[in-house]
Amino acid sequence: MTLKTLPLSQDDFKWVKMTPKLMKDTVEQYLAHKKKIYTEIKKIPLKDRTFLNTLYALERGDDKFESFFNKMGILSEVSPKKEIRDTAHKVAMEASQKLVDIEYDKELFVALKEYYEGNFNKERTLRDTQGRPQLRKEDIKLLKETIREYRRMGFDLPKQNQNKLKQLLKKTSKLSTDFRKNINDYQDYILCTKEELAGLSDRFIAGLPKQKDGRYIVSLQYPHLFPFMAEANNREKRKELALKNLKKGGIKNLKVIEELVKLRHQIAIILGYKHHADFRTENRMAKNAGTVEKFQNSLLKILLPLAKKDSDKLTAHAKTLGINKLEHYDVGYVGTNLKKKLYDIDPETIRTYFPLDHVRKELFKLCETLFNISIKEVSFSLWHKDVKSFKICDKGGSLIGYFAMDLFPREGKFGHAAMFDVVVSHEHGYKSEEYVAPFSSMVCNFPTPSKKTPSLLSIGEVETIFHEFGHLLHMTLSRARLESQAGANVAWDFVETPSQIMENWVWDEKVLTKLSKHYVTGKRMPSDMIKRIISGKKFQNAYFYSRQLAQGKIDLDLHTGKVKDARTAWRKMNKLYFDIDLPVKETLFPAGFGHLVGYDAGYYSYLWALVYACDAFEEFKRKGNRDVMTNTAVGMKWRKEVLEKGSSEDEMQLIKNFLGRDPSQKAFLKEIGI
């Protein structure tokens, strides 16, 4: 059966102008509707229960509200209006509390269990008029996983424990929202004279806002923080900015995360798990915290000796720069300087070859070839004038879906890089040939263009746009019929695989040449420079991945109870692993570690998923004797076996189907230079 995606018009984006009143009113209507749906499902007589009137009715219960919470959610992160952001945060937090009361419904669990143990066994044997099973594989998977998730909500427990869980869930929901908001609202900065900006490019300086007294404002936003810490000659100013960044999130977030960890542990114990980490990993590829711990420790064992060598090289080079003791605020600067010396790579020179618009154009071309699609800009008016919208079609012209790109920093906007799924694709009705058009948005913070220069990307930012576009492809190309299984709705430790595989193309010589185009001369980057950049990719890799593993270890240790004081543990770990002394007073980690909400006991998943991504990318180099830019055969296999299926099949099986074998760590270790 061929699915036909329903097109969107400007009328479908009226939600970008929703008012605070509309948010509040709609949430009240939504909550009343939710109660009604649950009541209707529960009152169906046992003998009349079917997949459609029970589980599918639950799956599609929110259709009337057309992804309202996702729409309000992205406005809470990107709206230019503070009132909208604040109201959206507040309304979402209040609604989440009330939803706990509605969704934490044992009677609904009983209804599902009755169907599972009764009519389901009859229904799964039925065939349609063409002899096919009446229930699809994804229907059966949805039922089993839904039953499991309701059990994870404690419905097999005594009533007293259920009530306690409900209260704990309300508290964690509120604290999670507070934690994210505190990070987004943290807007500290330093002031610099022109002389104190020595080492930074004219382009960077021109993009900095100024105070009335003429001093420049350098904020904690990524486009300011990372270039400044890597290139500013003034050591005292680097220290000043670094100390402010260590305090990101503030003391109040330390209290929030401390309380969150305690509440999560209480919930896990009540549900019968050893700790929160075991609870969180049960429905992921890893299945338990022990597997994660072995994974991280095995890599640390390999990487830490190499990271020590990387660190020794930085320490030795620091002395040539007059820095007798390498401090935390020196690492980026010394590393950048050493990389320039070893590979003759100047980050600012590199930027001149990667204007954002050209990189985006070439990224689109690459994906069009690999995945047999076309990408065209469309003229929808969205939440800000800088936001561009696009549609993806098959090469034959049939519509697949839509997406937006919001790429420059604004005050109050989400401060990192992420993909937000707004409307998740799904069939328009059970076994319908019509498909609801997906809409997602890529939200980044690349350098803001000026009158003199376009937005110029570092090689890391080129990687970022490829990474986030991988998430977008996962959401947009999805052809899973059930919304809860579509796109990036996969096991948490598989979410990053479709995004991380895209990064690999950045480091292919032919692709990197295509991506480059000097913003003044229009010339491609010279071949020798391309080769030096690619050679420099493995520079300090062991140090970088060891730091990532260290963050994953802190996250896991917090949620297994091995660590009580994350601030102290983080300082000790930096000293033990990297011989870096972090200041006692200013180091508020994990106050600014946003991944502790959403990625709690799951930060390991970046490297976990990277192992699969590296292995999968090897197929583009192995198969068909074609280069990675034009290997449409493998690209289409990746699209069909992974991107389109979401979690309608087990994630490990998806990878095995694509590879034609069991996955391996060999490609990952090779990629990072081991």
XYZ file of C-alpha atoms in Angstrom:
674
model
C 0.000 0.000 0.000
C 1.396 3.425 -0.971
C 0.977 6.135 1.623
C -0.091 9.593 0.455
C 1.114 12.458 2.655
C -1.436 15.214 3.210
C -0.014 18.671 2.277
C 0.165 21.658 4.651
C -0.699 25.315 4.046
C -0.055 28.550 5.964
C -3.325 27.956 7.833
C -1.713 24.898 9.437
C 0.828 27.220 11.093
C -1.579 29.571 12.854
C -0.294 28.040 16.073
C 2.954 30.026 15.835
C 0.943 33.079 16.925
C -0.851 31.407 19.822
C -1.511 33.730 22.742
C -1.089 33.058 26.454
C -4.891 32.922 26.776
C -5.158 30.354 23.978
C -2.504 28.207 25.667
C -4.352 28.229 28.980
C -7.783 27.644 27.426
C -6.587 24.859 25.132
C -4.856 23.017 27.944
C -8.072 22.994 29.967
C -9.971 21.662 26.941
C -7.264 19.061 26.366
C -7.384 17.812 29.944
C -11.179 17.470 29.792
C -10.902 15.625 26.469
C -8.254 13.295 27.876
C -10.510 12.356 30.782
C -13.374 11.700 28.364
C -11.258 9.405 26.136
C -10.048 7.426 29.136
C -13.590 7.092 30.472
C -14.910 5.850 27.121
C -12.150 3.223 26.839
C -12.682 1.987 30.389
C -16.445 1.509 30.076
C -16.244 -0.808 27.021
C -17.528 -4.271 28.078
C -14.847 -6.961 28.274
C -16.459 -9.048 25.536
C -16.447 -6.070 23.131
C -12.817 -5.007 23.597
C -10.754 -4.808 20.397
C -7.409 -3.388 19.371
C -9.182 -0.483 17.662
C -11.524 0.585 20.454
C -8.976 0.092 23.224
C -5.295 0.450 22.333
C -5.655 2.321 19.035
C -8.182 4.658 20.654
C -5.552 5.404 23.314
C -2.804 5.861 20.692
C -4.855 8.374 18.708
C -6.681 10.004 21.618
C -4.973 13.377 21.134
C -5.783 13.775 17.437
C -8.344 16.517 18.055
C -5.607 18.742 19.494
C -3.177 18.342 16.575
C 0.099 18.070 18.505
C -0.765 21.107 20.647
C 1.729 20.290 23.406
C 4.597 19.887 20.926
C 3.683 23.208 19.306
C 3.496 24.992 22.641
C 6.711 23.227 23.637
C 8.787 24.562 20.766
C 7.404 28.076 21.298
C 8.560 27.844 24.910
C 12.110 27.411 23.552
C 12.191 29.673 20.482
C 9.514 32.374 20.672
C 10.997 35.889 20.472
C 8.419 36.989 23.061
C 9.333 36.420 26.691
C 5.672 36.368 27.700
C 5.023 33.470 25.301
C 8.076 31.517 26.474
C 7.262 32.031 30.132
C 3.572 31.230 29.741
C 4.308 28.119 27.691
C 6.739 26.894 30.356
C 4.249 27.619 33.137
C 1.246 26.111 31.354
C 3.232 22.987 30.397
C 4.401 22.549 33.976
C 0.891 22.957 35.396
C -0.569 20.620 32.763
C 2.073 17.977 33.443
C 0.975 17.909 37.075
C -2.681 17.433 36.134
C -1.809 14.843 33.480
C -0.213 12.675 36.134
C -3.627 12.450 37.826
C -5.327 11.555 34.541
C -2.760 9.187 33.039
C -1.919 7.475 36.309
C -5.090 5.441 35.958
C -5.108 1.852 37.187
C -8.548 1.210 35.672
C -7.139 1.929 32.228
C -4.310 -0.515 32.886
C -6.889 -3.112 33.902
C -8.799 -2.468 30.654
C -5.636 -2.970 28.583
C -4.697 -6.048 30.582
C -8.189 -7.496 30.084
C -7.843 -7.081 26.344
C -4.285 -8.476 26.352
C -5.287 -11.583 28.305
C -8.618 -11.984 26.522
C -9.786 -10.833 23.102
C -6.247 -10.081 21.899
C -5.486 -13.801 21.714
C -8.515 -14.287 19.451
C -7.930 -11.153 17.375
C -4.309 -11.952 16.597
C -5.411 -15.161 14.818
C -7.900 -13.389 12.547
C -7.172 -12.676 8.867
C -8.479 -9.975 6.560
C -10.158 -10.637 3.199
C -6.736 -10.982 1.535
C -5.512 -13.535 4.023
C -3.232 -11.164 5.948
C -3.177 -11.066 9.770
C -5.748 -8.576 11.013
C -3.303 -7.232 13.579
C 0.024 -5.993 12.231
C 3.419 -6.690 13.805
C 3.645 -3.062 14.938
C 0.196 -3.327 16.560
C 1.301 -6.328 18.625
C 4.587 -4.606 19.546
C 2.679 -1.488 20.638
C 0.377 -3.542 22.872
C 3.178 -5.433 24.612
C 5.224 -2.278 25.161
C 2.210 -0.317 26.410
C 1.443 -3.021 28.971
C 5.089 -2.947 30.042
C 5.065 0.845 30.441
C 1.887 0.753 32.529
C 3.522 -1.820 34.767
C 6.512 0.531 35.031
C 4.023 3.086 36.366
C 3.360 0.795 39.310
C -0.131 -0.509 38.605
C 0.776 -3.965 39.905
C 1.510 -2.370 43.284
C -0.755 -1.767 46.293
C -2.917 1.374 46.175
C -0.838 3.127 48.837
C 2.326 2.809 46.735
C 0.488 3.965 43.627
C -0.624 7.156 45.379
C 2.904 7.807 46.595
C 4.276 7.295 43.083
C 1.781 9.749 41.661
C 2.934 12.463 44.061
C 6.610 11.748 43.337
C 6.009 11.909 39.587
C 4.353 15.314 39.961
C 7.349 16.610 41.887
C 9.881 15.284 39.360
C 7.902 16.764 36.476
C 7.940 20.229 38.042
C 11.613 20.040 39.011
C 12.597 18.877 35.506
C 10.871 21.876 33.957
C 12.534 24.198 36.490
C 15.966 22.709 35.794
C 15.739 23.306 32.029
C 14.333 26.801 32.459
C 17.048 27.827 34.929
C 19.715 26.892 32.373
C 17.958 28.703 29.505
C 17.466 31.814 31.649
C 21.075 31.941 32.843
C 22.411 34.905 30.860
C 25.778 35.877 32.356
C 28.614 37.530 30.382
C 31.961 39.325 30.613
C 32.989 42.754 29.288
C 36.131 43.240 27.190
C 37.962 46.130 25.635
C 39.160 45.779 22.049
C 42.668 45.075 23.358
C 41.363 42.282 25.592
C 39.945 40.542 22.506
C 43.397 40.024 20.967
C 43.666 36.687 19.153
C 40.020 36.708 18.080
C 39.060 37.410 14.502
C 37.661 40.675 13.215
C 34.594 38.680 12.131
C 34.009 37.420 15.661
C 34.550 40.843 17.214
C 32.234 42.528 14.717
C 29.455 40.162 15.756
C 29.726 40.999 19.475
C 27.211 43.398 21.049
C 28.576 46.475 22.805
C 27.832 48.402 25.970
C 27.372 52.168 25.877
C 30.928 52.616 27.144
C 32.255 50.784 24.071
C 33.205 47.538 25.788
C 32.256 44.280 24.097
C 29.842 41.750 25.611
C 30.973 38.106 25.490
C 28.152 35.842 26.660
C 27.914 32.171 27.632
C 26.121 31.330 24.386
C 27.928 28.736 22.293
C 28.894 31.079 19.394
C 30.648 33.317 21.951
C 31.942 30.846 24.525
C 33.762 28.297 22.394
C 35.664 30.635 20.025
C 36.632 32.856 22.950
C 37.954 29.974 25.056
C 39.837 28.596 22.044
C 41.387 31.764 20.644
C 41.462 34.672 23.131
C 45.062 35.458 24.098
C 44.064 37.184 27.327
C 44.363 34.478 29.966
C 42.619 36.467 32.695
C 39.594 37.057 30.480
C 39.475 33.372 29.547
C 39.505 32.579 33.246
C 36.747 35.092 33.959
C 34.452 33.651 31.271
C 35.255 30.042 32.223
C 34.421 30.669 35.885
C 31.074 32.156 34.920
C 30.374 29.145 32.713
C 31.182 26.783 35.594
C 28.369 28.483 37.514
C 25.805 28.054 34.735
C 22.408 27.047 36.083
C 23.232 28.542 39.462
C 23.081 27.280 43.029
C 19.329 26.818 42.681
C 19.875 24.163 39.992
C 22.232 22.270 42.299
C 19.376 22.028 44.761
C 16.974 21.042 41.983
C 19.136 18.186 40.663
C 19.913 16.958 44.180
C 16.191 16.699 44.888
C 15.498 15.163 41.450
C 18.040 12.391 41.980
C 16.531 11.569 45.390
C 12.998 11.461 43.972
C 14.050 9.310 41.009
C 15.682 6.836 43.391
C 12.549 6.669 45.549
C 10.427 5.986 42.474
C 12.759 3.213 41.303
C 12.738 1.515 44.724
C 8.950 1.597 44.919
C 8.753 0.021 41.452
C 11.092 -2.775 42.486
C 14.317 -1.671 40.784
C 17.707 -1.448 42.431
C 18.090 2.189 41.354
C 16.943 4.745 38.790
C 19.617 3.693 36.281
C 18.226 0.151 36.081
C 14.712 1.550 35.699
C 15.727 3.937 32.895
C 17.757 1.414 30.895
C 15.236 -1.444 31.053
C 13.392 -0.295 27.904
C 16.554 0.694 26.040
C 19.001 -1.324 24.000
C 21.331 -1.658 27.001
C 18.547 -3.207 29.183
C 20.342 -2.519 32.497
C 22.896 -0.230 34.169
C 25.465 -3.017 34.456
C 25.728 -3.268 30.665
C 26.230 0.501 30.449
C 28.891 0.439 33.144
C 30.810 -2.316 31.333
C 30.525 -0.389 28.060
C 31.866 2.839 29.570
C 34.600 1.182 31.627
C 35.840 -0.870 28.663
C 36.244 2.288 26.588
C 37.803 4.247 29.460
C 40.350 1.456 29.875
C 41.360 1.893 26.236
C 41.141 5.675 26.086
C 42.486 6.987 29.393
C 46.148 6.005 28.772
C 45.893 7.730 25.385
C 44.122 10.713 26.957
C 47.049 11.006 29.402
C 49.421 11.258 26.427
C 47.158 13.903 24.879
C 47.155 15.800 28.177
C 50.957 15.601 28.448
C 51.262 17.097 24.980
C 49.019 19.988 25.994
C 51.016 20.561 29.181
C 54.304 20.602 27.250
C 52.940 22.962 24.601
C 51.473 25.245 27.267
C 54.973 25.894 28.578
C 56.050 27.152 25.157
C 53.225 29.690 25.474
C 54.388 30.835 28.889
C 51.766 28.823 30.791
C 53.583 26.892 33.501
C 50.503 25.101 34.838
C 47.685 24.066 32.527
C 44.369 25.197 33.993
C 40.813 24.375 32.929
C 40.520 27.711 31.123
C 43.717 26.996 29.133
C 42.796 23.632 27.610
C 40.811 24.929 24.633
C 43.296 27.719 23.905
C 46.413 25.541 24.154
C 44.775 22.758 22.166
C 43.776 25.145 19.369
C 47.268 26.618 19.294
C 48.911 23.186 19.177
C 46.572 22.027 16.432
C 47.467 25.099 14.380
C 51.132 24.287 14.836
C 50.848 20.571 14.000
C 48.444 20.844 11.086
C 48.805 24.503 10.112
C 45.075 24.862 10.725
C 43.694 28.256 11.645
C 40.046 28.066 12.780
C 39.251 31.523 11.415
C 40.721 30.698 8.018
C 38.649 27.523 7.967
C 35.492 29.504 8.724
C 35.961 31.668 5.643
C 35.408 28.571 3.498
C 32.174 27.472 5.152
C 29.404 30.049 4.717
C 26.263 28.571 6.230
C 24.050 28.966 3.159
C 26.507 27.084 0.945
C 27.010 24.292 3.493
C 23.260 23.886 3.790
C 22.855 23.810 0.001
C 25.492 21.074 -0.373
C 24.067 19.116 2.567
C 20.700 19.107 0.820
C 22.278 17.955 -2.464
C 24.087 15.108 -0.728
C 20.919 13.891 0.989
C 18.920 14.217 -2.211
C 21.372 11.861 -3.936
C 21.799 9.369 -1.105
C 18.150 9.035 -0.129
C 16.470 9.700 -3.479
C 14.591 12.796 -2.294
C 14.226 16.448 -3.244
C 14.340 19.360 -0.756
C 12.724 22.676 -1.642
C 12.208 25.874 0.354
C 8.586 26.845 1.009
C 7.265 30.212 2.119
C 5.534 29.491 5.421
C 5.641 32.335 7.931
C 6.806 30.904 11.269
C 7.767 32.228 14.737
C 10.653 34.495 13.606
C 11.664 36.181 10.364
C 14.996 34.308 10.273
C 13.337 30.879 10.333
C 13.229 29.118 6.958
C 10.849 26.299 6.058
C 11.283 23.431 3.589
C 9.512 20.389 2.220
C 10.891 16.969 1.320
C 9.471 14.974 -1.587
C 10.387 11.732 -3.280
C 12.246 12.233 -6.556
C 8.957 11.400 -8.276
C 7.389 14.462 -6.644
C 5.195 12.850 -3.982
C 5.246 14.749 -0.683
C 6.978 13.207 2.346
C 7.072 15.990 4.954
C 8.150 19.449 6.114
C 10.790 20.967 8.361
C 12.121 24.336 9.554
C 15.565 25.713 10.364
C 16.028 28.269 13.170
C 19.779 28.759 13.144
C 20.834 32.002 14.885
C 20.961 32.964 18.580
C 18.370 35.251 20.182
C 17.859 36.340 23.745
C 15.875 33.701 25.626
C 16.084 31.163 22.801
C 17.126 27.551 23.425
C 20.903 27.836 23.751
C 22.233 24.614 22.243
C 21.546 22.622 19.065
C 18.583 20.261 18.817
C 15.815 18.905 16.641
C 12.270 19.478 17.877
C 9.564 17.170 16.554
C 6.387 19.229 16.331
C 3.991 17.074 14.305
C 5.032 13.418 14.297
C 4.118 11.453 11.171
C 1.505 8.688 11.333
C -1.282 7.101 9.328
C -4.395 9.294 9.143
C -6.578 6.427 10.327
C -6.101 2.735 10.992
C -4.588 1.153 7.849
C -5.370 4.361 5.942
C -3.529 5.187 2.725
C -3.290 8.811 3.878
C -0.420 9.983 6.052
C -0.224 13.012 8.348
C 2.651 15.250 7.205
C 5.499 15.420 9.723
C 6.885 18.818 10.737
C 10.074 19.232 12.750
C 12.444 22.098 13.402
C 16.191 22.210 13.674
C 17.196 24.779 16.307
C 20.844 25.879 16.423
C 22.938 28.888 17.414
C 25.389 29.543 14.594
C 27.213 32.885 14.201
C 24.801 35.662 13.295
C 25.482 37.135 9.837
C 26.445 40.802 9.647
C 26.213 43.372 6.863
C 29.808 42.549 5.889
C 29.958 38.791 6.341
C 27.554 35.851 6.148
C 27.294 33.292 8.922
C 30.628 31.444 8.771
C 30.875 28.002 10.340
C 33.698 26.275 12.144
C 34.342 22.678 11.156
C 32.626 21.673 14.406
C 29.557 23.689 13.437
C 29.537 22.036 10.003
C 29.440 18.744 11.895
C 26.587 20.066 14.031
C 24.381 20.979 11.072
C 24.936 17.485 9.592
C 24.192 15.894 12.973
C 20.930 17.731 13.574
C 19.860 17.179 9.978
C 20.275 13.458 10.615
C 17.641 13.788 13.343
C 15.424 15.701 10.918
C 15.727 12.981 8.285
C 14.825 10.376 10.891
C 11.640 12.277 11.771
C 10.685 13.361 8.270
C 11.403 10.217 6.254
C 9.624 8.004 8.778
C 6.930 5.732 7.392
C 6.022 4.007 10.638
C 2.241 3.905 10.802
C 1.915 4.494 14.546
C 2.958 7.880 15.948
C 4.508 6.401 19.080
C 6.826 4.317 16.855
C 7.586 6.985 14.230
C 10.903 8.688 13.506
C 13.076 9.322 16.542
C 10.585 7.601 18.876
C 13.072 4.780 19.283
C 15.018 3.336 22.212
C 16.844 6.242 23.853
C 20.291 4.766 23.237
C 19.535 4.476 19.514
C 18.208 8.034 19.012
C 21.627 9.460 18.125
C 22.632 6.810 15.581
C 20.786 8.375 12.595
C 22.247 11.785 13.490
C 25.798 10.665 14.226
C 26.089 8.681 11.005
C 25.611 11.965 9.100
C 28.712 13.483 10.715
C 30.887 10.975 8.873
C 30.288 12.633 5.504
C 31.859 15.856 6.768
C 35.213 14.093 7.032
C 35.261 12.631 3.525
C 37.709 14.514 1.289
C 35.340 14.832 -1.674
C 32.415 15.916 0.477
C 34.490 18.442 2.428
C 35.717 19.934 -0.836
C 32.130 20.330 -2.037
C 31.081 21.899 1.262
C 33.788 24.556 0.992
C 33.362 27.829 -0.866
C 35.247 30.944 0.219
C 32.717 33.600 1.106
C 34.686 36.298 -0.792
C 36.453 34.525 -3.678
C 34.028 31.641 -4.148
C 36.970 29.234 -4.453
C 37.039 25.722 -3.011
C 39.324 25.036 -0.091
C 42.807 24.009 -1.312
C 43.425 20.267 -1.359
C 46.355 20.432 1.063
C 44.215 22.303 3.607
C 41.451 19.706 3.263
C 43.968 16.938 3.919
C 45.325 18.740 6.988
C 41.832 19.213 8.406
C 41.019 15.532 7.948
C 44.356 14.520 9.468
C 43.628 16.819 12.393
C 40.283 15.136 13.083
C 41.941 12.588 15.353
C 43.802 15.329 17.257
C 43.149 14.938 21.011
C 40.387 12.404 20.242
C 41.232 10.239 23.237
C 41.064 13.307 25.499
C 37.718 14.410 24.007
C 35.997 11.029 24.236
C 37.400 10.417 27.701
C 35.752 13.649 28.854
C 32.484 12.516 27.279
C 32.792 9.169 29.037
C 33.543 10.986 32.294
C 30.286 12.933 31.987
C 28.458 9.697 31.227
C 30.067 8.091 34.261
C 28.997 10.945 36.573
C 25.458 10.671 35.195
C 25.362 6.901 35.749
C 27.046 7.078 39.157
C 24.537 9.688 40.330
C 21.657 7.444 39.339
C 23.107 4.209 40.740
C 23.824 5.894 44.065
C 27.604 5.549 43.785
C 27.957 9.340 43.846
C 26.124 11.613 46.274
C 27.967 14.891 45.678
C 28.381 15.413 41.928
C 30.325 18.667 42.368
C 33.053 16.976 44.381
C 33.032 13.856 42.204
C 33.422 15.940 39.037
C 36.390 17.848 40.456
C 38.054 14.610 41.592
C 37.455 12.978 38.220
C 39.006 15.922 36.362
C 42.054 15.719 38.603
C 42.392 11.925 38.328
C 41.754 11.578 34.606
C 43.089 14.857 33.198
C 45.212 16.428 35.977
C 42.944 19.493 35.867
C 42.144 21.401 39.050
C 38.628 22.838 39.042
C 37.873 25.591 41.600
C 35.833 24.481 44.596
C 33.620 27.569 44.869
C 32.784 28.221 41.216
C 32.332 24.650 40.012
C 28.579 24.095 40.174
C 28.518 21.099 37.826
C 26.004 19.481 37.381
C 23.882 22.669 37.667
C 24.413 23.486 33.975
C 24.495 19.913 32.667
C 21.168 20.017 30.830
C 21.330 16.360 29.820
C 20.491 15.335 33.381
C 16.883 16.028 32.419
C 15.817 13.823 29.540
C 19.155 12.019 29.283
C 19.235 11.062 32.976
C 21.082 7.743 33.284
C 21.329 7.995 29.516
C 24.250 10.251 28.624
C 26.171 7.094 27.717
C 23.870 6.770 24.719
C 25.860 9.269 22.608
C 28.855 6.940 22.458
C 26.698 3.822 22.462
C 24.874 5.098 19.372
C 28.134 6.288 17.785
C 29.413 2.706 17.728
C 26.456 1.721 15.521
C 26.747 4.880 13.417
C 30.428 4.236 12.598
C 29.702 0.598 11.776
C 26.803 1.559 9.504
C 28.832 4.217 7.683
C 31.423 1.603 6.771
C 28.736 0.055 4.550
C 28.694 3.206 2.405
C 32.419 2.742 1.819
C 32.309 -1.018 1.307
C 29.342 -1.694 -0.903
C 28.893 -1.157 -4.613
C 32.376 0.216 -5.336
C 30.940 3.726 -5.215
C 32.023 6.751 -3.218
C 30.129 7.899 -0.130
C 28.633 10.883 -1.961
C 26.765 8.869 -4.559
C 26.102 5.475 -2.985
C 22.339 5.683 -3.423
C 21.910 1.912 -3.132
C 23.219 1.854 0.436
C 21.545 5.203 1.181
C 18.180 3.784 0.193
C 18.829 0.682 2.263
C 19.554 2.917 5.297
C 16.389 4.889 4.549
C 14.194 1.789 4.168
C 15.665 -0.367 6.949
C 16.293 2.314 9.591
C 14.962 5.820 8.926
C 11.513 4.782 7.722
C 10.877 2.139 10.365
C 11.312 4.150 13.567
C 10.727 1.667 16.365
C 8.122 -0.420 14.545
C 10.767 -3.167 14.831
C 13.393 -3.828 17.506
C 16.330 -1.422 17.080
C 18.978 -4.127 17.222
C 17.127 -5.988 14.488
C 17.039 -2.815 12.356
C 20.835 -2.545 12.533
C 21.303 -6.238 11.787
C 18.932 -5.991 8.812
C 20.925 -3.070 7.429
C 24.373 -4.562 8.066
C 23.448 -8.141 7.216
C 25.454 -9.189 10.288
C 25.957 -8.466 13.999
C 27.318 -4.965 14.753
C 30.951 -4.415 15.746
C 33.060 -1.793 17.582
C 35.913 -2.045 15.068
C 34.800 0.872 12.884
C 34.336 3.129 15.926
C 37.804 2.426 17.328
C 39.311 2.949 13.889
C 37.433 6.222 13.459
C 38.806 7.680 16.695
C 42.339 6.660 15.766
C 42.887 3.436 17.689
